mmCIF file of C-alpha atoms in Angstrom:
data_model
loop_
_atom_site.group_PDB
_atom_site.id
_atom_site.type_symbol
_atom_site.label_atom_id
_atom_site.label_comp_id
_atom_site.label_asym_id
_atom_site.label_seq_id
_atom_site.Cartn_x
_atom_site.Cartn_y
_atom_site.Cartn_z
ATOM 1 C CA MET A 256 73.083 99.165 87.398
ATOM 2 C CA ASN A 257 76.030 96.796 86.724
ATOM 3 C CA PHE A 258 76.512 98.174 83.176
ATOM 4 C CA VAL A 259 76.451 101.850 84.296
ATOM 5 C CA ALA A 260 78.826 101.221 87.118
ATOM 6 C CA GLN A 261 81.208 99.224 84.804
ATOM 7 C CA LEU A 262 81.043 101.943 82.205
ATOM 8 C CA TYR A 263 81.948 104.468 84.792
ATOM 9 C CA VAL A 264 84.854 102.667 86.562
ATOM 10 C CA THR A 265 86.355 101.501 83.216
ATOM 11 C CA VAL A 266 85.942 104.982 81.747
ATOM 12 C CA PHE A 267 83.770 103.823 78.839
ATOM 13 C CA PHE A 268 85.514 100.478 78.840
ATOM 14 C CA ILE A 269 88.928 101.906 78.103
ATOM 15 C CA GLY A 270 90.012 99.896 81.130
ATOM 16 C CA LYS A 271 89.441 96.689 79.172
ATOM 17 C CA SER A 272 92.194 97.528 76.790
ATOM 18 C CA ARG A 273 94.880 94.929 76.562
ATOM 19 C CA TYR A 274 97.658 97.474 76.421
ATOM 20 C CA PHE A 275 98.371 100.272 79.021
ATOM 21 C CA PRO A 276 94.767 100.586 80.378
ATOM 22 C CA GLY A 277 95.952 102.979 83.121
ATOM 23 C CA THR A 278 97.708 105.311 80.720
ATOM 24 C CA LEU A 279 94.720 105.137 78.223
ATOM 25 C CA GLY A 280 92.263 105.616 81.143
ATOM 26 C CA THR A 281 94.142 108.808 82.103
ATOM 27 C CA LEU A 282 93.899 110.434 78.708
ATOM 28 C CA PRO A 283 90.167 111.312 78.889
ATOM 29 C CA ALA A 284 90.903 113.171 82.141
ATOM 30 C CA ILE A 285 92.832 115.795 79.954
ATOM 31 C CA LEU A 286 89.536 116.376 78.029
ATOM 32 C CA ALA A 287 87.619 116.646 81.379
ATOM 33 C CA TYR A 288 90.229 119.133 82.750
ATOM 34 C CA LEU A 289 89.833 121.228 79.586
ATOM 35 C CA TYR A 290 86.088 121.246 79.944
ATOM 36 C CA LEU A 291 86.265 122.095 83.678
ATOM 37 C CA LEU A 292 88.467 125.123 83.072
ATOM 38 C CA ASN A 293 85.312 126.851 81.976
ATOM 39 C CA TYR A 294 84.195 126.927 85.495
ATOM 40 C CA GLU A 295 85.404 128.518 88.699
ATOM 41 C CA LEU A 296 87.695 126.542 90.986
ATOM 42 C CA GLU A 297 85.040 125.970 93.515
ATOM 43 C CA ILE A 298 82.869 124.212 90.878
ATOM 44 C CA ARG A 299 85.835 122.188 89.594
ATOM 45 C CA VAL A 300 86.499 120.983 93.115
ATOM 46 C CA TYR A 301 82.905 120.009 93.733
ATOM 47 C CA VAL A 302 82.696 118.083 90.573
ATOM 48 C CA THR A 303 85.979 116.236 91.278
ATOM 49 C CA LEU A 304 84.727 115.346 94.766
ATOM 50 C CA ALA A 305 81.431 114.076 93.265
ATOM 51 C CA LEU A 306 83.442 111.947 90.797
ATOM 52 C CA ILE A 307 85.388 110.456 93.725
ATOM 53 C CA PHE A 308 82.314 109.835 95.691
ATOM 54 C CA PHE A 309 80.564 108.090 92.758
ATOM 55 C CA ALA A 310 83.734 106.083 91.949
ATOM 56 C CA TYR A 311 83.946 104.822 95.532
ATOM 57 C CA ILE A 312 80.245 103.802 95.399
ATOM 58 C CA CYS A 313 80.600 102.045 91.926
ATOM 59 C CA ILE A 314 83.814 100.294 92.716
ATOM 60 C CA SER A 315 82.378 99.010 96.084
ATOM 61 C CA PHE A 316 79.204 97.909 94.313
ATOM 62 C CA LEU A 317 81.006 95.988 91.592
ATOM 63 C CA TYR A 318 83.346 94.185 94.055
ATOM 64 C CA LYS A 319 80.235 93.190 96.184
ATOM 65 C CA ARG A 320 78.579 91.855 92.972
ATOM 66 C CA ASN A 321 81.838 89.913 92.162
ATOM 67 C CA ILE A 322 82.104 91.650 88.875
ATOM 68 C CA PHE A 323 85.795 92.289 89.693
ATOM 69 C CA VAL A 324 87.539 89.714 91.800
ATOM 70 C CA LYS A 325 91.230 90.727 91.766
ATOM 71 C CA GLU A 326 92.270 93.380 94.156
ATOM 72 C CA ASP A 327 92.691 96.763 92.277
ATOM 73 C CA ALA A 328 91.639 95.134 89.027
ATOM 74 C CA GLN A 329 93.491 96.705 86.023
ATOM 75 C CA GLU A 330 90.119 97.263 84.281
ATOM 76 C CA ILE A 331 89.303 99.866 86.916
ATOM 77 C CA VAL A 332 90.871 103.107 85.536
ATOM 78 C CA ILE A 333 88.418 105.654 86.980
ATOM 79 C CA ASP A 334 91.038 106.077 89.781
ATOM 80 C CA GLU A 335 93.679 107.160 87.144
ATOM 81 C CA PHE A 336 91.142 109.528 85.692
ATOM 82 C CA ILE A 337 90.358 111.051 89.026
ATOM 83 C CA GLY A 338 94.043 111.015 90.186
ATOM 84 C CA TYR A 339 95.031 113.260 87.193
ATOM 85 C CA LEU A 340 92.001 115.443 87.325
ATOM 86 C CA SER A 341 92.308 115.976 91.091
ATOM 87 C CA PHE A 342 95.505 118.016 90.829
ATOM 88 C CA MET A 343 95.178 119.508 87.359
ATOM 89 C CA ILE A 344 91.968 121.373 88.230
ATOM 90 C CA PHE A 345 94.205 123.779 90.314
ATOM 91 C CA PHE A 346 96.447 124.732 87.342
ATOM 92 C CA GLU A 347 95.766 127.166 84.576
ATOM 93 C CA LEU A 348 95.615 126.101 80.945
ATOM 94 C CA ASN A 349 99.145 125.449 79.842
ATOM 95 C CA ILE A 350 100.232 122.737 77.441
ATOM 96 C CA TYR A 351 103.444 122.171 79.528
ATOM 97 C CA TYR A 352 101.379 121.645 82.735
ATOM 98 C CA ILE A 353 99.199 119.109 80.856
ATOM 99 C CA ALA A 354 102.127 117.217 79.471
ATOM 100 C CA ILE A 355 104.433 117.289 82.488
ATOM 101 C CA GLY A 356 101.485 116.528 84.741
ATOM 102 C CA PHE A 357 100.540 113.473 82.704
ATOM 103 C CA VAL A 358 104.033 112.109 82.683
ATOM 104 C CA LEU A 359 104.693 112.706 86.323
ATOM 105 C CA PHE A 360 101.298 111.310 87.309
ATOM 106 C CA ARG A 361 101.839 108.156 85.308
ATOM 107 C CA LEU A 362 105.430 107.749 86.772
ATOM 108 C CA PHE A 363 104.137 108.094 90.371
ATOM 109 C CA ASP A 364 101.151 105.884 89.665
ATOM 110 C CA ILE A 365 103.353 103.122 88.144
ATOM 111 C CA TYR A 366 106.358 103.242 90.443
ATOM 112 C CA LYS A 367 104.437 104.143 93.619
ATOM 113 C CA PRO A 368 107.058 105.765 95.867
ATOM 114 C CA TYR A 369 106.454 105.858 99.553
ATOM 115 C CA PRO A 370 103.751 106.683 100.931
ATOM 116 C CA ILE A 371 101.799 105.834 97.718
ATOM 117 C CA SER A 372 103.231 102.206 97.990
ATOM 118 C CA LEU A 373 102.051 101.952 101.608
ATOM 119 C CA ILE A 374 98.475 102.920 100.627
ATOM 120 C CA ASP A 375 98.626 100.532 97.694
ATOM 121 C CA ARG A 376 99.789 97.588 100.000
ATOM 122 C CA LYS A 377 97.711 98.229 103.036
ATOM 123 C CA MET A 378 94.414 99.587 101.831
ATOM 124 C CA LYS A 379 92.837 96.787 99.881
ATOM 125 C CA ASN A 380 89.546 98.363 99.444
ATOM 126 C CA SER A 381 87.621 100.822 97.156
ATOM 127 C CA PHE A 382 88.957 103.855 99.003
ATOM 128 C CA GLY A 383 92.515 102.570 98.717
ATOM 129 C CA ILE A 384 92.116 102.033 95.039
ATOM 130 C CA ILE A 385 91.275 105.782 94.649
ATOM 131 C CA LEU A 386 93.473 107.232 97.290
ATOM 132 C CA ASP A 387 96.889 105.948 95.954
ATOM 133 C CA ASP A 388 96.155 107.797 92.708
ATOM 134 C CA ILE A 389 95.131 110.993 94.507
ATOM 135 C CA LEU A 390 98.466 110.863 96.326
ATOM 136 C CA ALA A 391 100.226 110.377 92.977
ATOM 137 C CA GLY A 392 98.373 113.466 91.846
ATOM 138 C CA ILE A 393 99.546 115.394 94.882
ATOM 139 C CA PHE A 394 103.070 114.464 94.262
ATOM 140 C CA SER A 395 102.816 115.493 90.615
ATOM 141 C CA ALA A 396 101.221 118.784 91.590
ATOM 142 C CA LEU A 397 104.060 119.585 94.013
ATOM 143 C CA ILE A 398 106.623 119.109 91.384
ATOM 144 C CA ILE A 399 104.808 121.202 88.759
ATOM 145 C CA TYR A 400 104.394 123.963 91.437
ATOM 146 C CA ASN A 401 108.057 123.866 92.237
ATOM 147 C CA ILE A 402 108.987 123.921 88.594
ATOM 148 C CA ASN A 403 106.797 126.943 88.055
ATOM 149 C CA ILE A 404 108.451 128.656 91.094
ATOM 150 C CA LEU A 405 111.857 127.949 89.712
ATOM 151 C CA TYR A 406 110.898 129.189 86.290
ATOM 152 C CA VAL A 407 109.366 132.489 87.563
ATOM 153 C CA SER A 408 112.382 133.140 89.810
ATOM 154 C CA VAL A 409 114.730 132.692 86.981
ATOM 155 C CA LEU A 410 112.945 135.261 84.900
#
C-alpha cells in the first residue's frame, strides 16, 4: 500500500524530481484534462472529486506512516495535478486556455496570494495541502473566464 500511495501522491514519482517538482507534477494534468474532455461535465466533476478524495486518503496515510515528515512535502504533487484539473474541466478545448491556465495556476500556487496563503499557513493537514491548490485553480479559472468575456465583448 505504501508504494501505491507514494506512486499516486508523487504522480508516478515526478514529485521526486530535483527541479521544479510542482511544475512538472502539473504537466500530466494537461493530459488528464484532454482525456476527460471525451466525457460529459458531470463525469469530469465526479472523476475530479474521486481524485481529491483518494489524494486526501493517500496523503493522510503516508503522513501517519511517517513516509513524509515535512509539512506539505515537495514530493507530494498530486495537489498540483488536482488543482489544475479542478478548474480546467470546466473549459472547452482551447490551446490558449490550457497555456494561460497552466501559467496562472503555477503563479497562484507559487506566490499564494490571500486567501491561498492563509490556507497554506493555517491548515497543516492533508486537506490543507489539497485545498490551497484548488483555490489557486479557482483564481485561475476566474481570470480565464474574465479574459474570455472581454475577448467576446470586443468582437
